[in-house]
Amino acid sequence: MLADAALIAIIAAVVVLVAAGTTGLVVARRRTRELPAATPPAPLDTAEPTVGEDAEEPRDTPTRTLEDTQLPELEKPESAQGRLVRLRARLARSQGSLGKGLLALLSRDKLDDETWEDIETTLITADVGVAPTQELVERLRTRVRVEGVGGEEARAILREELIALVDPSMDRSLKVEHEGSQPAVVLVVGVNGTGKTTTVGKLARVLVAEDKHVVLGAADTFRAAAADQLQTWGERVGVRTVRGPEGGDPASIAFDAVKQGIEEQADVVLVDTAGRLHTKTGLMDELGKVKRVIEKAAEVDEVLLVIDATTGQNGLTQARVFAEVINVTGLVLTKLDGTAKGGIVIAVQRELGVPVKLVGLGEGADDLAPFDPEQFVDALLD
């Protein structure tokens, strides 16, 4: 009996303890649920205050107007005279080896047949071309026989004959003067990779430096980002760019650019065309179409063919084909500061009977200048 009573007492105590533990867990769980959630830190007030029925009117907040907006500062292009001085110095550094080589040969004590052959080789290697080289050598030989040569005499004779070969009588002025309400229209053509679009942008800077009102036409719709590139050039000097959708009709965009130029009473409209491959007859024909469509609105005053001076004889081949399709009135030689040979100036002029009007001698925004025969020859001989 006592054992049974003791067993019952033990069981009862266990039941009481279990019941008490369960109650504690429930209470703890309830307390856990009843704890308030942690309040996150208030965010920084970076938003603009709003004004509404229940919003407080902002105090001392200035109102921004169009006049307060800071427009990007336009670049001031370098003057033509400044470019000429700097480019002559650069040309002398890159092309001086031609003049030095010729002077060294002409200053020899004995000018025999071998020396004259070396002079011919030097000129042909410099991309002067076979016919102009033979003409120059013949004239030099005649003058040396008659006048004799010394150090300064040789330089003077060579300078005179090189200037004559470059032909200073050619009209190298750009036809960028508008007549009446019609702007001057300049069409820029050339093969991809010659620096054509960059040349259009640099030419815009040249004209802006002369206080001309310029409009750009981005008619190269087949090369990715060509229009963006041209527009960037224009924005830097405050020039409007007329463009269309990628792959659009180049003739239509060129026409719109000219119409825009007429409406704005611009002085010059520069039209950048697609870099036509001279082997693609259909594409070359389209270039002629661009010119014809433009002339429904205004006359094309200037057609500038851009040639990469480093391409040598290949550049001459391109020039011939372009001249057959469109009436080229002037040449632009780019990259004359690198591995290009200065003689390409003479060769391409002789090939087309068209003057070199502009030369590019670097990657800088103002590294484009009017071509001057005397300064060019002096740079070769410096």
CSV table of C-alpha atoms in Angstrom, one decimal:
chain,number,residue,atom,x,y,z
A,1,MET,CA,0.0,0.0,0.0
A,2,LEU,CA,2.7,2.4,0.9
A,3,ALA,CA,4.6,1.6,-2.3
A,4,ASP,CA,1.5,2.2,-4.3
A,5,ALA,CA,0.9,5.5,-2.6
A,6,ALA,CA,4.5,6.6,-3.2
A,7,LEU,CA,4.2,5.6,-6.9
A,8,ILE,CA,1.0,7.6,-7.3
A,9,ALA,CA,2.7,10.7,-5.6
A,10,ILE,CA,5.7,10.5,-8.0
A,11,ILE,CA,3.4,10.3,-11.0
A,12,ALA,CA,1.4,13.3,-9.8
A,13,ALA,CA,4.5,15.4,-9.3
A,14,VAL,CA,5.7,14.6,-12.8
A,15,VAL,CA,2.4,15.6,-14.3
A,16,VAL,CA,2.5,18.9,-12.4
A,17,LEU,CA,6.0,19.7,-13.6
A,18,VAL,CA,5.2,18.9,-17.3
A,19,ALA,CA,2.1,21.0,-17.1
A,20,ALA,CA,4.0,24.0,-15.7
A,21,GLY,CA,6.7,23.7,-18.5
A,22,THR,CA,4.1,23.6,-21.2
A,23,THR,CA,2.5,26.7,-19.8
A,24,GLY,CA,5.8,28.5,-19.7
A,25,LEU,CA,6.5,27.7,-23.4
A,26,VAL,CA,3.1,29.0,-24.5
A,27,VAL,CA,3.6,32.2,-22.5
A,28,ALA,CA,7.0,32.6,-24.0
A,29,ARG,CA,5.7,32.1,-27.5
A,30,ARG,CA,2.9,34.5,-26.9
A,31,ARG,CA,5.4,37.1,-25.6
A,32,THR,CA,7.5,36.5,-28.7
A,33,ARG,CA,4.6,37.2,-31.0
A,34,GLU,CA,3.6,40.3,-29.0
A,35,LEU,CA,7.1,41.9,-29.3
A,36,PRO,CA,6.9,45.0,-31.7
A,37,ALA,CA,8.9,44.7,-34.9
A,38,ALA,CA,12.1,46.6,-35.1
A,39,THR,CA,11.6,50.0,-36.6
A,40,PRO,CA,14.0,50.6,-39.6
A,41,PRO,CA,16.0,53.8,-39.6
A,42,ALA,CA,14.3,56.6,-41.5
A,43,PRO,CA,15.7,57.1,-45.0
A,44,LEU,CA,17.6,60.2,-45.9
A,45,ASP,CA,15.3,62.9,-47.4
A,46,THR,CA,16.9,63.2,-50.8
A,47,ALA,CA,13.7,63.6,-52.8
A,48,GLU,CA,12.5,67.0,-54.0
A,49,PRO,CA,9.6,68.3,-51.8
A,50,THR,CA,6.2,68.0,-53.4
A,51,VAL,CA,3.5,70.5,-53.1
A,52,GLY,CA,-0.1,69.2,-52.5
A,53,GLU,CA,-3.1,69.7,-50.3
A,54,ASP,CA,-1.4,68.2,-47.2
A,55,ALA,CA,2.2,69.0,-48.1
A,56,GLU,CA,4.1,71.9,-46.6
A,57,GLU,CA,5.0,74.6,-49.0
A,58,PRO,CA,8.8,74.5,-49.6
A,59,ARG,CA,10.5,77.6,-48.3
A,60,ASP,CA,13.4,79.6,-49.9
A,61,THR,CA,13.6,77.2,-52.8
A,62,PRO,CA,14.8,79.0,-55.9
A,63,THR,CA,13.0,78.4,-59.2
A,64,ARG,CA,15.3,77.1,-62.0
A,65,THR,CA,14.8,78.8,-65.4
A,66,LEU,CA,16.2,78.1,-68.9
A,67,GLU,CA,18.6,81.0,-68.4
A,68,ASP,CA,20.1,79.3,-65.3
A,69,THR,CA,20.9,76.1,-67.3
A,70,GLN,CA,24.6,75.9,-68.1
A,71,LEU,CA,25.1,75.2,-71.7
A,72,PRO,CA,28.4,73.5,-72.8
A,73,GLU,CA,31.1,76.0,-73.7
A,74,LEU,CA,31.8,76.1,-77.4
A,75,GLU,CA,35.3,75.6,-78.6
A,76,LYS,CA,37.1,78.4,-80.4
A,77,PRO,CA,38.8,77.0,-83.5
A,78,GLU,CA,42.4,78.0,-84.3
A,79,SER,CA,42.8,80.7,-86.9
A,80,ALA,CA,44.0,79.7,-90.4
A,81,GLN,CA,47.3,81.5,-90.0
A,82,GLY,CA,48.1,79.7,-86.7
A,83,ARG,CA,47.4,76.4,-88.3
A,84,LEU,CA,49.6,77.1,-91.3
A,85,VAL,CA,52.6,77.9,-89.0
A,86,ARG,CA,52.2,74.8,-86.9
A,87,LEU,CA,51.5,72.5,-89.8
A,88,ARG,CA,54.5,73.7,-91.7
A,89,ALA,CA,56.8,72.8,-88.7
A,90,ARG,CA,55.2,69.4,-88.5
A,91,LEU,CA,55.5,68.8,-92.2
A,92,ALA,CA,59.2,69.7,-92.1
A,93,ARG,CA,59.8,67.1,-89.3
A,94,SER,CA,57.9,64.3,-91.1
A,95,GLN,CA,58.8,65.0,-94.8
A,96,GLY,CA,62.2,66.7,-94.5
A,97,SER,CA,64.1,63.6,-95.5
A,98,LEU,CA,63.0,64.0,-99.2
A,99,GLY,CA,64.4,67.5,-99.4
A,100,LYS,CA,67.6,66.6,-97.6
A,101,GLY,CA,68.1,63.6,-99.8
A,102,LEU,CA,67.8,65.6,-103.0
A,103,LEU,CA,70.0,68.4,-101.7
A,104,ALA,CA,72.7,65.9,-100.7
A,105,LEU,CA,72.7,64.4,-104.2
A,106,LEU,CA,72.7,67.7,-106.0
A,107,SER,CA,75.6,69.0,-103.8
A,108,ARG,CA,78.0,66.2,-104.8
A,109,ASP,CA,81.2,67.3,-106.4
A,110,LYS,CA,80.5,65.2,-109.5
A,111,LEU,CA,76.9,64.8,-110.9
A,112,ASP,CA,77.3,61.8,-113.1
A,113,ASP,CA,74.6,59.5,-114.6
A,114,GLU,CA,74.6,57.3,-111.4
A,115,THR,CA,73.8,60.4,-109.3
A,116,TRP,CA,71.0,61.4,-111.5
A,117,GLU,CA,69.6,57.9,-111.3
A,118,ASP,CA,69.7,58.2,-107.5
A,119,ILE,CA,67.8,61.4,-107.8
A,120,GLU,CA,65.1,59.8,-109.9
A,121,THR,CA,64.9,56.9,-107.4
A,122,THR,CA,64.5,59.3,-104.5
A,123,LEU,CA,61.6,61.2,-106.2
A,124,ILE,CA,59.8,58.0,-107.4
A,125,THR,CA,60.1,56.5,-103.9
A,126,ALA,CA,58.5,59.7,-102.5
A,127,ASP,CA,55.4,59.0,-104.7
A,128,VAL,CA,56.1,61.9,-107.1
A,129,GLY,CA,55.3,59.7,-110.1
A,130,VAL,CA,57.3,58.6,-113.1
A,131,ALA,CA,56.4,61.3,-115.6
A,132,PRO,CA,56.7,64.2,-113.1
A,133,THR,CA,60.0,62.8,-111.9
A,134,GLN,CA,61.5,62.5,-115.4
A,135,GLU,CA,60.3,66.1,-116.1
A,136,LEU,CA,61.9,67.4,-112.9
A,137,VAL,CA,65.2,65.6,-113.5
A,138,GLU,CA,65.5,66.9,-117.0
A,139,ARG,CA,65.0,70.5,-115.9
A,140,LEU,CA,67.5,70.1,-113.1
A,141,ARG,CA,70.1,68.6,-115.4
A,142,THR,CA,69.7,71.5,-117.8
A,143,ARG,CA,70.0,74.2,-115.2
A,144,VAL,CA,73.0,72.5,-113.5
A,145,ARG,CA,74.8,72.4,-116.8
A,146,VAL,CA,74.1,76.1,-117.5
A,147,GLU,CA,74.3,77.6,-114.0
A,148,GLY,CA,76.4,75.2,-112.1
A,149,VAL,CA,75.6,74.3,-108.5
A,150,GLY,CA,77.0,74.9,-105.0
A,151,GLY,CA,75.4,74.5,-101.6
A,152,GLU,CA,72.9,77.5,-101.8
A,153,GLU,CA,72.6,77.4,-105.5
A,154,ALA,CA,71.5,73.8,-105.5
A,155,ARG,CA,68.9,74.6,-102.9
A,156,ALA,CA,67.6,77.6,-104.8
A,157,ILE,CA,67.3,75.7,-108.1
A,158,LEU,CA,65.6,72.7,-106.4
A,159,ARG,CA,63.1,75.0,-104.6
A,160,GLU,CA,62.2,76.8,-107.8
A,161,GLU,CA,61.7,73.6,-109.8
A,162,LEU,CA,59.7,71.8,-107.1
A,163,ILE,CA,57.4,74.9,-106.7
A,164,ALA,CA,56.9,74.9,-110.5
A,165,LEU,CA,56.1,71.2,-110.3
A,166,VAL,CA,53.5,71.7,-107.6
A,167,ASP,CA,52.0,74.5,-109.8
A,168,PRO,CA,51.3,77.6,-107.8
A,169,SER,CA,49.1,78.9,-110.7
A,170,MET,CA,46.2,76.5,-109.7
A,171,ASP,CA,43.2,78.1,-107.9
A,172,ARG,CA,43.2,76.6,-104.4
A,173,SER,CA,40.6,78.8,-102.9
A,174,LEU,CA,37.5,77.1,-101.4
A,175,LYS,CA,34.2,78.2,-103.0
A,176,VAL,CA,32.4,78.9,-99.8
A,177,GLU,CA,30.9,82.3,-100.5
A,178,HIS,CA,27.1,82.2,-100.7
A,179,GLU,CA,25.1,84.2,-103.3
A,180,GLY,CA,21.9,85.8,-102.3
A,181,SER,CA,19.7,83.4,-100.3
A,182,GLN,CA,21.6,80.4,-101.6
A,183,PRO,CA,24.3,78.9,-99.3
A,184,ALA,CA,27.5,77.6,-100.8
A,185,VAL,CA,27.2,73.8,-101.0
A,186,VAL,CA,30.3,71.6,-100.5
A,187,LEU,CA,30.1,67.9,-101.2
A,188,VAL,CA,32.8,65.8,-99.6
A,189,VAL,CA,33.5,62.4,-101.1
A,190,GLY,CA,36.0,59.6,-100.6
A,191,VAL,CA,36.6,56.0,-99.8
A,192,ASN,CA,36.0,54.7,-96.2
A,193,GLY,CA,39.0,55.0,-94.0
A,194,THR,CA,40.5,58.1,-95.6
A,195,GLY,CA,39.3,60.4,-92.8
A,196,LYS,CA,36.4,61.8,-94.8
A,197,THR,CA,33.9,62.5,-91.9
A,198,THR,CA,36.7,63.8,-89.7
A,199,THR,CA,37.7,66.1,-92.5
A,200,VAL,CA,34.1,67.5,-92.8
A,201,GLY,CA,34.2,68.2,-89.0
A,202,LYS,CA,37.6,69.9,-89.2
A,203,LEU,CA,36.5,71.9,-92.2
A,204,ALA,CA,33.5,73.1,-90.3
A,205,ARG,CA,35.9,74.4,-87.6
A,206,VAL,CA,38.0,76.2,-90.3
A,207,LEU,CA,34.8,78.0,-91.6
A,208,VAL,CA,33.5,78.8,-88.1
A,209,ALA,CA,36.9,80.4,-87.3
A,210,GLU,CA,36.2,82.6,-90.4
A,211,ASP,CA,32.8,83.6,-88.8
A,212,LYS,CA,30.7,81.6,-91.3
A,213,HIS,CA,27.3,80.1,-90.5
A,214,VAL,CA,27.6,76.4,-91.3
A,215,VAL,CA,25.1,73.5,-91.6
A,216,LEU,CA,26.3,69.9,-91.7
A,217,GLY,CA,24.5,67.2,-93.7
A,218,ALA,CA,25.1,63.6,-92.4
A,219,ALA,CA,24.4,61.7,-95.7
A,220,ASP,CA,26.7,58.8,-94.8
A,221,THR,CA,23.9,56.5,-93.6
A,222,PHE,CA,25.6,53.2,-94.3
A,223,ARG,CA,28.5,53.4,-91.8
A,224,ALA,CA,27.6,52.8,-88.2
A,225,ALA,CA,27.9,55.9,-86.0
A,226,ALA,CA,28.9,58.2,-88.9
A,227,ALA,CA,26.1,60.6,-88.2
A,228,ASP,CA,26.9,60.6,-84.5
A,229,GLN,CA,30.5,61.3,-85.2
A,230,LEU,CA,29.7,64.2,-87.4
A,231,GLN,CA,27.1,65.6,-85.0
A,232,THR,CA,29.7,65.6,-82.2
A,233,TRP,CA,32.1,67.6,-84.4
A,234,GLY,CA,29.3,70.1,-85.0
A,235,GLU,CA,28.3,70.5,-81.4
A,236,ARG,CA,31.8,71.3,-80.4
A,237,VAL,CA,31.6,74.6,-82.4
A,238,GLY,CA,27.9,75.2,-82.4
A,239,VAL,CA,27.0,73.9,-85.8
A,240,ARG,CA,23.7,72.2,-86.7
A,241,THR,CA,23.8,68.7,-88.1
A,242,VAL,CA,20.9,67.4,-90.3
A,243,ARG,CA,20.6,63.7,-90.2
A,244,GLY,CA,18.2,60.8,-90.9
A,245,PRO,CA,17.7,57.2,-89.9
A,246,GLU,CA,20.5,54.7,-90.3
A,247,GLY,CA,20.3,53.2,-93.7
A,248,GLY,CA,18.2,56.0,-95.0
A,249,ASP,CA,18.4,57.6,-98.4
A,250,PRO,CA,21.6,59.7,-98.6
A,251,ALA,CA,20.2,61.9,-101.4
A,252,SER,CA,17.2,62.8,-99.3
A,253,ILE,CA,19.2,63.7,-96.3
A,254,ALA,CA,21.6,65.8,-98.4
A,255,PHE,CA,18.6,67.6,-99.9
A,256,ASP,CA,17.1,68.3,-96.4
A,257,ALA,CA,20.5,69.7,-95.2
A,258,VAL,CA,20.6,72.1,-98.1
A,259,LYS,CA,16.9,73.2,-97.5
A,260,GLN,CA,17.8,73.7,-93.9
A,261,GLY,CA,20.8,75.9,-94.9
A,262,ILE,CA,18.5,78.0,-97.1
A,263,GLU,CA,16.0,78.5,-94.3
A,264,GLU,CA,18.7,79.5,-91.8
A,265,GLN,CA,20.4,81.7,-94.4
A,266,ALA,CA,23.6,79.8,-93.8
A,267,ASP,CA,26.8,80.7,-95.5
A,268,VAL,CA,27.9,77.1,-96.2
A,269,VAL,CA,26.4,73.6,-96.2
A,270,LEU,CA,28.9,70.7,-95.9
A,271,VAL,CA,27.5,67.3,-97.0
A,272,ASP,CA,29.3,64.2,-95.8
A,273,THR,CA,28.7,61.3,-98.2
A,274,ALA,CA,29.0,57.5,-97.8
A,275,GLY,CA,32.5,56.1,-98.3
A,276,ARG,CA,31.9,54.6,-101.6
A,277,LEU,CA,34.1,51.7,-102.7
A,278,HIS,CA,35.4,52.7,-106.0
A,279,THR,CA,35.0,49.1,-107.3
A,280,LYS,CA,31.2,49.2,-106.7
A,281,THR,CA,29.7,50.7,-109.8
A,282,GLY,CA,26.2,50.9,-108.3
A,283,LEU,CA,27.3,52.8,-105.3
A,284,MET,CA,29.4,55.2,-107.4
A,285,ASP,CA,26.3,55.9,-109.5
A,286,GLU,CA,24.4,56.7,-106.3
A,287,LEU,CA,27.0,59.3,-105.5
A,288,GLY,CA,26.1,61.0,-108.8
A,289,LYS,CA,22.4,60.8,-107.7
A,290,VAL,CA,23.2,62.6,-104.4
A,291,LYS,CA,24.7,65.5,-106.4
A,292,ARG,CA,21.7,65.7,-108.8
A,293,VAL,CA,19.2,65.7,-106.0
A,294,ILE,CA,21.0,68.5,-104.1
A,295,GLU,CA,21.0,70.6,-107.3
A,296,LYS,CA,17.2,70.6,-107.2
A,297,ALA,CA,17.6,73.0,-104.3
A,298,ALA,CA,20.9,74.7,-104.9
A,299,GLU,CA,24.1,74.4,-107.0
A,300,VAL,CA,26.9,72.3,-105.7
A,301,ASP,CA,29.9,74.8,-105.6
A,302,GLU,CA,32.6,72.5,-104.5
A,303,VAL,CA,33.3,68.7,-104.6
A,304,LEU,CA,36.2,67.8,-102.4
A,305,LEU,CA,37.8,64.4,-102.8
A,306,VAL,CA,39.5,63.1,-99.6
A,307,ILE,CA,42.5,60.9,-100.2
A,308,ASP,CA,44.6,59.1,-97.6
A,309,ALA,CA,48.2,60.2,-98.5
A,310,THR,CA,49.6,57.0,-97.2
A,311,THR,CA,47.9,54.9,-99.9
A,312,GLY,CA,50.2,56.0,-102.7
A,313,GLN,CA,49.3,54.7,-106.1
A,314,ASN,CA,46.1,53.1,-104.7
A,315,GLY,CA,44.9,56.6,-103.8
A,316,LEU,CA,45.5,57.7,-107.4
A,317,THR,CA,43.4,54.8,-108.7
A,318,GLN,CA,40.5,55.9,-106.4
A,319,ALA,CA,40.9,59.5,-107.6
A,320,ARG,CA,40.6,58.5,-111.2
A,321,VAL,CA,37.3,56.6,-110.6
A,322,PHE,CA,35.7,59.4,-108.5
A,323,ALA,CA,36.7,61.9,-111.2
A,324,GLU,CA,34.8,59.8,-113.8
A,325,VAL,CA,31.6,59.8,-111.7
A,326,ILE,CA,31.5,63.3,-110.3
A,327,ASN,CA,33.2,66.6,-111.2
A,328,VAL,CA,35.9,66.8,-108.5
A,329,THR,CA,37.0,70.4,-108.0
A,330,GLY,CA,39.5,70.0,-105.2
A,331,LEU,CA,41.6,67.5,-103.3
A,332,VAL,CA,42.1,67.0,-99.5
A,333,LEU,CA,45.2,65.0,-98.6
A,334,THR,CA,45.0,63.5,-95.1
A,335,LYS,CA,47.6,61.7,-92.9
A,336,LEU,CA,50.5,63.5,-94.6
A,337,ASP,CA,52.3,63.5,-91.3
A,338,GLY,CA,52.9,59.7,-91.1
A,339,THR,CA,54.5,57.4,-93.6
A,340,ALA,CA,53.1,59.3,-96.5
A,341,LYS,CA,55.5,60.6,-99.1
A,342,GLY,CA,55.2,64.3,-99.9
A,343,GLY,CA,55.4,63.6,-103.7
A,344,ILE,CA,51.8,62.4,-103.7
A,345,VAL,CA,50.8,66.0,-103.9
A,346,ILE,CA,52.4,66.4,-107.2
A,347,ALA,CA,51.3,63.0,-108.6
A,348,VAL,CA,47.6,63.3,-107.8
A,349,GLN,CA,47.4,66.9,-109.1
A,350,ARG,CA,49.0,65.8,-112.4
A,351,GLU,CA,46.7,62.8,-112.6
A,352,LEU,CA,43.5,64.8,-112.3
A,353,GLY,CA,44.4,68.3,-113.2
A,354,VAL,CA,42.7,69.3,-109.9
A,355,PRO,CA,44.4,71.3,-107.2
A,356,VAL,CA,45.2,70.1,-103.6
A,357,LYS,CA,43.2,72.6,-101.5
A,358,LEU,CA,43.6,71.3,-98.0
A,359,VAL,CA,46.0,69.0,-96.1
A,360,GLY,CA,45.7,67.2,-92.9
A,361,LEU,CA,48.8,66.6,-90.8
A,362,GLY,CA,47.6,65.1,-87.5
A,363,GLU,CA,44.8,63.9,-85.3
A,364,GLY,CA,44.2,67.2,-83.6
A,365,ALA,CA,40.9,69.1,-84.1
A,366,ASP,CA,42.6,71.9,-85.9
A,367,ASP,CA,45.2,69.9,-87.9
A,368,LEU,CA,43.7,70.8,-91.2
A,369,ALA,CA,45.0,73.8,-93.2
A,370,PRO,CA,44.9,75.4,-96.7
A,371,PHE,CA,47.6,74.0,-99.0
A,372,ASP,CA,50.2,76.5,-100.0
A,373,PRO,CA,52.8,75.4,-102.6
A,374,GLU,CA,55.6,77.6,-101.5
A,375,GLN,CA,55.2,76.7,-97.8
A,376,PHE,CA,54.9,73.0,-98.7
A,377,VAL,CA,58.2,73.1,-100.7
A,378,ASP,CA,60.0,75.1,-98.0
A,379,ALA,CA,58.9,72.6,-95.4
A,380,LEU,CA,60.4,69.8,-97.6
A,381,LEU,CA,63.7,71.6,-97.8
A,382,ASP,CA,63.9,72.8,-94.2
